[in-house]
Amino acid sequence: MAWGLYWCLAVLTSCLLASSRSEDVLEVFIVPHSHEDPGWLHTMDEYYTDKVQYILTNMVADLTEHPDHKFTYVEISFFSKWWDEQTEDTKAMLMKLVENGQWEFANGGWVMNDEATTTARDIVNQMQLGHKWLKDNIGVLPKIAWHIDPFGHSNMSPWIFDEMCFDAFVIDRIPYQEKSHFELTQHMEFIWEGSKSFGSQSQMFIWTCPIDLYDTAPFNDYWNFVNETNVAHFSNRLTEIIDVRAKQYTHRHQIFLMGGDFEFTDPAPRFEPFDLMISYINENVATYNMHLQYATASEYFTHISKENIAFPIFGADDFFPYDFLRLPPERGWWSGYFTSWPLYKAQFWNASSSLYRAEVTAAFQNGDASHNQNLRQEQALVQHHDAITGTSKPWVMEDWSTRLMNAENEAMSYFASNMEKAIKIGSMDATLSLENEDDIAILLSKGAVVPIIVSNSLDFELVDVVVSVTVPTGMKIGVIDATTMTTIPSSIDSSTSTLYWNVNVAAIGVSTYFLQTITTASAHESPYPLKRGVGEYYLENSVYRLTFSSQTNRLKSITVLSTGLTTEASTNMLWYDGRLSGAYKFHPEPDTTLPVTTIPQLVSQYQNEHVSQLTLMYSEVIFETWRLYLSNSSLASAIEVEHVIGPNMTGNMELVFHLSSDLASNGTLTTVNNELESITRQYNSSLTAPENYFPMSGPSWISDSTRSICMFSDRAHGVATFGSGTIEVMVARRTLQDDLCGLGMPLEDTSKFATKTWIYFDSPQNTERLRHRGTLLWRDKPQLFVGVSPVVYSPASWTSNFMTSFTMLCGAMPENIHIFSIQKIDNTGGVLRLQHMFEPDADPVYSQPVTIALGDIFKCSEIQPTAFQEITLDGVLTTEECDARHLQWTTSVHNHQKHHLYADYTVTLQPAELRTFWYFL
């Protein structure tokens, strides 16, 4: 960092603040810590072997030898690995250090998760994993949330952490301008009301790292030369730094972070200089007017919670995008990582869907949930702020990908075996395999029917949803509904050998369909050309008509057929020249877009009874397919836009999908942080394009008084609006230079991948109603299995040996309530989370309280819970235990809404609530 510039600004800040020095002695809490990325420039295993194991082992020895030394540790993915390798004597030493307050766990998640590209479901899962491990193995739970390195902060984080019973939240990377303002106004500590839905009932106390980040100031090695001869000189320097910082706070207490990335492999060179300076300064309190001590973070927060300090309130806003004060060309906005490495972002989100399916099945069927543990851990690992962000070395990204793929295969194999047990009613056997062309071809070649078992893990019925499988080329295949034993309409795209048909599947249930060879061609409607008008052509289903220009091959309008509601809309693939961009930063030069091509080429068009689509080629490596599924369900009829990118996209290209419309949105864009709560963004024409980009980790939309266009995707992206009626999604990035943010190499993404974006267009009220379950439907799609057996089954013989449909949820959940997650923990019970999906005042019908009998959820399952108890969001404390252990602030921090779980185990969920329960078996 430009330390000279930092010091000038810090001194200037000090001068602008109170000039008189308080007579009160400044109490300084020096907090030793080590920030350990479970993958970044090296893989997790490499970091562990080369650094982490020595940090943990040597710190245990150092703290044991020096009772005044303290240490704060965060990443449980590393710590659990180390713990499993230790002797009982070493474990006992560690436990003693924890007991006497020398060793503290902060945050305690499996990782320190990213806050921009993650979903709330994945954040909660990885925090639960870490907290449960700590409770089971160490017998403690962290009290301080600690996010010193994620690249910007979501307003959902303080709300989530408050619901996990944290007392305070340490943050760091907020935009430089805001941090400078906080320093000047003495607002480095504040109360963050993260949720607009709950306001003062979602408060979290925040401590912000100074402008020089979380390293020992001014830098770690600066203090290496302290000795008994020059200790006075270095003590003067240390107290100068502390004094400057003291002017940024309203009270005479201060945290001084001592540490950094992978610090304390050898503790002595770090502690010895500070031992000397602490002793010297404390012997000269009258001179320095301060007292220093080693401490843990919770010691500091416990201390100031007892002071009668009125901290400022920060509302339900966030700190995106982030920038860090550096001199050009280093300065820039970190909004590129919202999109970096889309191939891996999709895999990490898809694995989340697989874990959700596996957990739902294991819980409702009372299966052995231990088979999901590996996927829980690996899915938690990739929530790390250098993993899902795409800001690590390519081989590190590949390492995470391989680990996750292996864990997902294991969990899905057990998921399939659970399904096999659930459907078997006869003496014959069959194996369920994930849908693949080879299994289908082998069965069809034997003359057998191919049972396709469609599994729905969602808590609502799937109605008229189009599914597809790949079948052998040239075969004529029909589809039989196993429930009615009648042939149902199906269609095949001969160019891709894709067979389509519509399914109906009960909530948390299965339905079965048979594929069989046929001789008559009438079972498949031949493709027919798209409808055409004068100078235009159309894609159409029962909900939408998309009109395209014959001259430009671009979208002209979207119409809702039932109401005639229309928007004049055009789309294009544009790109920014990212000559100063990298994995982290989006820094185009110039700050404007260019078209990929003047007129995209229409390379294919296809329409049958189930799908209507066309494909445009913008370049040899950029293809765009518009697709409508033919369904009578508005939910299942979203507009699907698929982009196939690569391989070897042009360097320094930052590719965006841009939509312009006649909506009078006035430059307002609404996004949903962490797929949890909406936040309004306003386009600012005085800012650069990177400053107007925000995370797209959930639905994003623009609206006027009568119309709304809502987009969501199969992975995280960056999203922006650049004026009224526009919305722009960044879909791919490749740069030819490093952005000087630490990675040390370009974002050399030459992969080929396909990304899907779904669009709902309707009135604001209807799009609000569609987006909640629509996001779930398209993200957590039904899982298809093939029934494989050496036995040649007919439809009749299959149905006599296997159930063809069932549900484990008696009736769908209310339309505004969602089973956010469910996880069987052990034979004593598990964790159930329920979410009210609608925010207050978002809808006149659905933004209302809903009362649910928890026991009714399980009436059709394999388990019948005997009791329920409300617990914290991380699933490890009862609400009573949380209330008892919370710090008692003299201000209104942690002013929780009082929940009620009635004696008959009914609960009432308020709009936007997310509540957690332990179910007893």
mmCIF file with all atom_site columns, C-alpha atoms in Angstrom, residues 247-355:
data_model
loop_
_atom_site.group_PDB
_atom_site.id
_atom_site.type_symbol
_atom_site.label_atom_id
_atom_site.label_alt_id
_atom_site.label_comp_id
_atom_site.label_asym_id
_atom_site.label_entity_id
_atom_site.label_seq_id
_atom_site.pdbx_PDB_ins_code
_atom_site.Cartn_x
_atom_site.Cartn_y
_atom_site.Cartn_z
_atom_site.occupancy
_atom_site.B_iso_or_equiv
_atom_site.pdbx_formal_charge
_atom_site.auth_seq_id
_atom_site.auth_comp_id
_atom_site.auth_asym_id
_atom_site.auth_atom_id
_atom_site.pdbx_PDB_model_num
ATOM 1   C CA . LYS A 1 247 ? -9.343  10.558  17.156  1.00 0.00 ? 247 LYS A CA 1
ATOM 2   C CA . GLN A 1 248 ? -11.614 8.471   14.925  1.00 0.00 ? 248 GLN A CA 1
ATOM 3   C CA . TYR A 1 249 ? -13.639 7.169   17.877  1.00 0.00 ? 249 TYR A CA 1
ATOM 4   C CA . THR A 1 250 ? -15.896 8.804   20.414  1.00 0.00 ? 250 THR A CA 1
ATOM 5   C CA . HIS A 1 251 ? -14.467 6.971   23.423  1.00 0.00 ? 251 HIS A CA 1
ATOM 6   C CA . ARG A 1 252 ? -11.111 6.062   24.930  1.00 0.00 ? 252 ARG A CA 1
ATOM 7   C CA . HIS A 1 253 ? -10.925 2.398   23.974  1.00 0.00 ? 253 HIS A CA 1
ATOM 8   C CA . GLN A 1 254 ? -9.342  0.955   20.876  1.00 0.00 ? 254 GLN A CA 1
ATOM 9   C CA . ILE A 1 255 ? -8.729  -2.328  19.073  1.00 0.00 ? 255 ILE A CA 1
ATOM 10  C CA . PHE A 1 256 ? -5.300  -2.628  17.495  1.00 0.00 ? 256 PHE A CA 1
ATOM 11  C CA . LEU A 1 257 ? -5.171  -5.611  15.138  1.00 0.00 ? 257 LEU A CA 1
ATOM 12  C CA . MET A 1 258 ? -1.873  -7.474  15.210  1.00 0.00 ? 258 MET A CA 1
ATOM 13  C CA . GLY A 1 259 ? -1.532  -10.002 12.422  1.00 0.00 ? 259 GLY A CA 1
ATOM 14  C CA . GLY A 1 260 ? -2.351  -10.543 8.771   1.00 0.00 ? 260 GLY A CA 1
ATOM 15  C CA . ASP A 1 261 ? -2.374  -13.266 6.158   1.00 0.00 ? 261 ASP A CA 1
ATOM 16  C CA . PHE A 1 262 ? -0.950  -16.525 7.534   1.00 0.00 ? 262 PHE A CA 1
ATOM 17  C CA . GLU A 1 263 ? 0.821   -14.731 10.380  1.00 0.00 ? 263 GLU A CA 1
ATOM 18  C CA . PHE A 1 264 ? 2.429   -16.450 13.391  1.00 0.00 ? 264 PHE A CA 1
ATOM 19  C CA . THR A 1 265 ? 4.014   -19.469 11.715  1.00 0.00 ? 265 THR A CA 1
ATOM 20  C CA . ASP A 1 266 ? 6.754   -18.545 14.182  1.00 0.00 ? 266 ASP A CA 1
ATOM 21  C CA . PRO A 1 267 ? 5.112   -16.536 16.990  1.00 0.00 ? 267 PRO A CA 1
ATOM 22  C CA . ALA A 1 268 ? 8.268   -15.285 18.724  1.00 0.00 ? 268 ALA A CA 1
ATOM 23  C CA . PRO A 1 269 ? 9.399   -12.687 16.132  1.00 0.00 ? 269 PRO A CA 1
ATOM 24  C CA . ARG A 1 270 ? 5.902   -11.202 16.180  1.00 0.00 ? 270 ARG A CA 1
ATOM 25  C CA . PHE A 1 271 ? 5.268   -11.192 19.927  1.00 0.00 ? 271 PHE A CA 1
ATOM 26  C CA . GLU A 1 272 ? 8.712   -10.255 21.260  1.00 0.00 ? 272 GLU A CA 1
ATOM 27  C CA . PRO A 1 273 ? 8.753   -6.680  19.846  1.00 0.00 ? 273 PRO A CA 1
ATOM 28  C CA . PHE A 1 274 ? 5.248   -6.029  21.177  1.00 0.00 ? 274 PHE A CA 1
ATOM 29  C CA . ASP A 1 275 ? 6.099   -7.587  24.550  1.00 0.00 ? 275 ASP A CA 1
ATOM 30  C CA . LEU A 1 276 ? 8.870   -4.996  24.878  1.00 0.00 ? 276 LEU A CA 1
ATOM 31  C CA . MET A 1 277 ? 6.746   -2.065  23.703  1.00 0.00 ? 277 MET A CA 1
ATOM 32  C CA . ILE A 1 278 ? 3.710   -2.992  25.812  1.00 0.00 ? 278 ILE A CA 1
ATOM 33  C CA . SER A 1 279 ? 5.895   -3.229  28.901  1.00 0.00 ? 279 SER A CA 1
ATOM 34  C CA . TYR A 1 280 ? 7.646   0.067   28.134  1.00 0.00 ? 280 TYR A CA 1
ATOM 35  C CA . ILE A 1 281 ? 4.452   2.016   27.391  1.00 0.00 ? 281 ILE A CA 1
ATOM 36  C CA . ASN A 1 282 ? 2.628   0.649   30.415  1.00 0.00 ? 282 ASN A CA 1
ATOM 37  C CA . GLU A 1 283 ? 5.573   1.687   32.592  1.00 0.00 ? 283 GLU A CA 1
ATOM 38  C CA . ASN A 1 284 ? 5.170   5.194   31.184  1.00 0.00 ? 284 ASN A CA 1
ATOM 39  C CA . VAL A 1 285 ? 1.416   5.672   31.242  1.00 0.00 ? 285 VAL A CA 1
ATOM 40  C CA . ALA A 1 286 ? 1.799   9.238   32.447  1.00 0.00 ? 286 ALA A CA 1
ATOM 41  C CA . THR A 1 287 ? 3.845   10.036  29.348  1.00 0.00 ? 287 THR A CA 1
ATOM 42  C CA . TYR A 1 288 ? 1.754   8.237   26.764  1.00 0.00 ? 288 TYR A CA 1
ATOM 43  C CA . ASN A 1 289 ? -1.676  8.478   28.416  1.00 0.00 ? 289 ASN A CA 1
ATOM 44  C CA . MET A 1 290 ? -2.494  4.950   27.262  1.00 0.00 ? 290 MET A CA 1
ATOM 45  C CA . HIS A 1 291 ? -2.451  1.404   28.551  1.00 0.00 ? 291 HIS A CA 1
ATOM 46  C CA . LEU A 1 292 ? -1.881  -1.612  26.282  1.00 0.00 ? 292 LEU A CA 1
ATOM 47  C CA . GLN A 1 293 ? -2.841  -5.244  26.715  1.00 0.00 ? 293 GLN A CA 1
ATOM 48  C CA . TYR A 1 294 ? -3.161  -8.329  24.569  1.00 0.00 ? 294 TYR A CA 1
ATOM 49  C CA . ALA A 1 295 ? -6.818  -9.191  24.173  1.00 0.00 ? 295 ALA A CA 1
ATOM 50  C CA . THR A 1 296 ? -9.391  -11.089 22.214  1.00 0.00 ? 296 THR A CA 1
ATOM 51  C CA . ALA A 1 297 ? -12.065 -9.281  20.252  1.00 0.00 ? 297 ALA A CA 1
ATOM 52  C CA . SER A 1 298 ? -14.831 -10.225 22.665  1.00 0.00 ? 298 SER A CA 1
ATOM 53  C CA . GLU A 1 299 ? -12.913 -8.640  25.574  1.00 0.00 ? 299 GLU A CA 1
ATOM 54  C CA . TYR A 1 300 ? -13.072 -5.300  23.803  1.00 0.00 ? 300 TYR A CA 1
ATOM 55  C CA . PHE A 1 301 ? -16.764 -5.525  22.950  1.00 0.00 ? 301 PHE A CA 1
ATOM 56  C CA . THR A 1 302 ? -17.648 -6.692  26.449  1.00 0.00 ? 302 THR A CA 1
ATOM 57  C CA . HIS A 1 303 ? -15.811 -3.665  27.795  1.00 0.00 ? 303 HIS A CA 1
ATOM 58  C CA . ILE A 1 304 ? -17.484 -1.006  25.643  1.00 0.00 ? 304 ILE A CA 1
ATOM 59  C CA . SER A 1 305 ? -20.930 -2.598  25.895  1.00 0.00 ? 305 SER A CA 1
ATOM 60  C CA . LYS A 1 306 ? -20.941 -1.403  29.486  1.00 0.00 ? 306 LYS A CA 1
ATOM 61  C CA . GLU A 1 307 ? -20.254 2.200   28.479  1.00 0.00 ? 307 GLU A CA 1
ATOM 62  C CA . ASN A 1 308 ? -23.164 4.541   27.959  1.00 0.00 ? 308 ASN A CA 1
ATOM 63  C CA . ILE A 1 309 ? -22.253 5.406   24.378  1.00 0.00 ? 309 ILE A CA 1
ATOM 64  C CA . ALA A 1 310 ? -24.777 6.520   21.764  1.00 0.00 ? 310 ALA A CA 1
ATOM 65  C CA . PHE A 1 311 ? -23.557 4.982   18.530  1.00 0.00 ? 311 PHE A CA 1
ATOM 66  C CA . PRO A 1 312 ? -24.819 6.208   15.144  1.00 0.00 ? 312 PRO A CA 1
ATOM 67  C CA . ILE A 1 313 ? -27.393 4.152   13.225  1.00 0.00 ? 313 ILE A CA 1
ATOM 68  C CA . PHE A 1 314 ? -26.712 2.919   9.691   1.00 0.00 ? 314 PHE A CA 1
ATOM 69  C CA . GLY A 1 315 ? -29.789 1.755   7.829   1.00 0.00 ? 315 GLY A CA 1
ATOM 70  C CA . ALA A 1 316 ? -30.535 -1.096  5.407   1.00 0.00 ? 316 ALA A CA 1
ATOM 71  C CA . ASP A 1 317 ? -27.912 -0.162  2.848   1.00 0.00 ? 317 ASP A CA 1
ATOM 72  C CA . ASP A 1 318 ? -24.821 -2.092  1.824   1.00 0.00 ? 318 ASP A CA 1
ATOM 73  C CA . PHE A 1 319 ? -21.189 -1.442  0.928   1.00 0.00 ? 319 PHE A CA 1
ATOM 74  C CA . PHE A 1 320 ? -21.033 -2.436  -2.740  1.00 0.00 ? 320 PHE A CA 1
ATOM 75  C CA . PRO A 1 321 ? -19.082 -1.988  -4.863  1.00 0.00 ? 321 PRO A CA 1
ATOM 76  C CA . TYR A 1 322 ? -15.830 -1.749  -2.927  1.00 0.00 ? 322 TYR A CA 1
ATOM 77  C CA . ASP A 1 323 ? -12.728 0.226   -3.761  1.00 0.00 ? 323 ASP A CA 1
ATOM 78  C CA . PHE A 1 324 ? -9.451  0.531   -1.910  1.00 0.00 ? 324 PHE A CA 1
ATOM 79  C CA . LEU A 1 325 ? -7.274  3.623   -1.769  1.00 0.00 ? 325 LEU A CA 1
ATOM 80  C CA . ARG A 1 326 ? -4.307  3.056   -4.013  1.00 0.00 ? 326 ARG A CA 1
ATOM 81  C CA . LEU A 1 327 ? -2.564  5.283   -6.500  1.00 0.00 ? 327 LEU A CA 1
ATOM 82  C CA . PRO A 1 328 ? -3.389  4.850   -10.225 1.00 0.00 ? 328 PRO A CA 1
ATOM 83  C CA . PRO A 1 329 ? -3.405  2.449   -11.941 1.00 0.00 ? 329 PRO A CA 1
ATOM 84  C CA . GLU A 1 330 ? -4.104  0.396   -8.810  1.00 0.00 ? 330 GLU A CA 1
ATOM 85  C CA . ARG A 1 331 ? -7.243  2.259   -7.821  1.00 0.00 ? 331 ARG A CA 1
ATOM 86  C CA . GLY A 1 332 ? -10.485 0.833   -9.166  1.00 0.00 ? 332 GLY A CA 1
ATOM 87  C CA . TRP A 1 333 ? -13.845 -0.620  -8.269  1.00 0.00 ? 333 TRP A CA 1
ATOM 88  C CA . TRP A 1 334 ? -14.042 -4.258  -7.277  1.00 0.00 ? 334 TRP A CA 1
ATOM 89  C CA . SER A 1 335 ? -17.196 -5.098  -9.234  1.00 0.00 ? 335 SER A CA 1
ATOM 90  C CA . GLY A 1 336 ? -15.566 -7.479  -11.699 1.00 0.00 ? 336 GLY A CA 1
ATOM 91  C CA . TYR A 1 337 ? -15.522 -10.430 -9.296  1.00 0.00 ? 337 TYR A CA 1
ATOM 92  C CA . PHE A 1 338 ? -19.332 -10.390 -9.275  1.00 0.00 ? 338 PHE A CA 1
ATOM 93  C CA . THR A 1 339 ? -18.934 -12.272 -12.621 1.00 0.00 ? 339 THR A CA 1
ATOM 94  C CA . SER A 1 340 ? -15.370 -13.727 -12.696 1.00 0.00 ? 340 SER A CA 1
ATOM 95  C CA . TRP A 1 341 ? -15.109 -17.426 -13.597 1.00 0.00 ? 341 TRP A CA 1
ATOM 96  C CA . PRO A 1 342 ? -18.805 -18.009 -14.414 1.00 0.00 ? 342 PRO A CA 1
ATOM 97  C CA . LEU A 1 343 ? -18.085 -21.680 -15.125 1.00 0.00 ? 343 LEU A CA 1
ATOM 98  C CA . TYR A 1 344 ? -17.241 -22.292 -11.470 1.00 0.00 ? 344 TYR A CA 1
ATOM 99  C CA . LYS A 1 345 ? -19.915 -19.957 -10.131 1.00 0.00 ? 345 LYS A CA 1
ATOM 100 C CA . ALA A 1 346 ? -22.505 -22.157 -11.858 1.00 0.00 ? 346 ALA A CA 1
ATOM 101 C CA . GLN A 1 347 ? -20.985 -25.365 -10.508 1.00 0.00 ? 347 GLN A CA 1
ATOM 102 C CA . PHE A 1 348 ? -20.950 -24.021 -6.967  1.00 0.00 ? 348 PHE A CA 1
ATOM 103 C CA . TRP A 1 349 ? -24.612 -22.970 -7.181  1.00 0.00 ? 349 TRP A CA 1
ATOM 104 C CA . ASN A 1 350 ? -25.624 -26.269 -8.819  1.00 0.00 ? 350 ASN A CA 1
ATOM 105 C CA . ALA A 1 351 ? -23.956 -28.172 -6.006  1.00 0.00 ? 351 ALA A CA 1
ATOM 106 C CA . SER A 1 352 ? -26.059 -26.148 -3.585  1.00 0.00 ? 352 SER A CA 1
ATOM 107 C CA . SER A 1 353 ? -29.174 -27.426 -5.339  1.00 0.00 ? 353 SER A CA 1
ATOM 108 C CA . SER A 1 354 ? -27.861 -30.992 -5.142  1.00 0.00 ? 354 SER A CA 1
ATOM 109 C CA . LEU A 1 355 ? -27.228 -30.600 -1.424  1.00 0.00 ? 355 LEU A CA 1
#
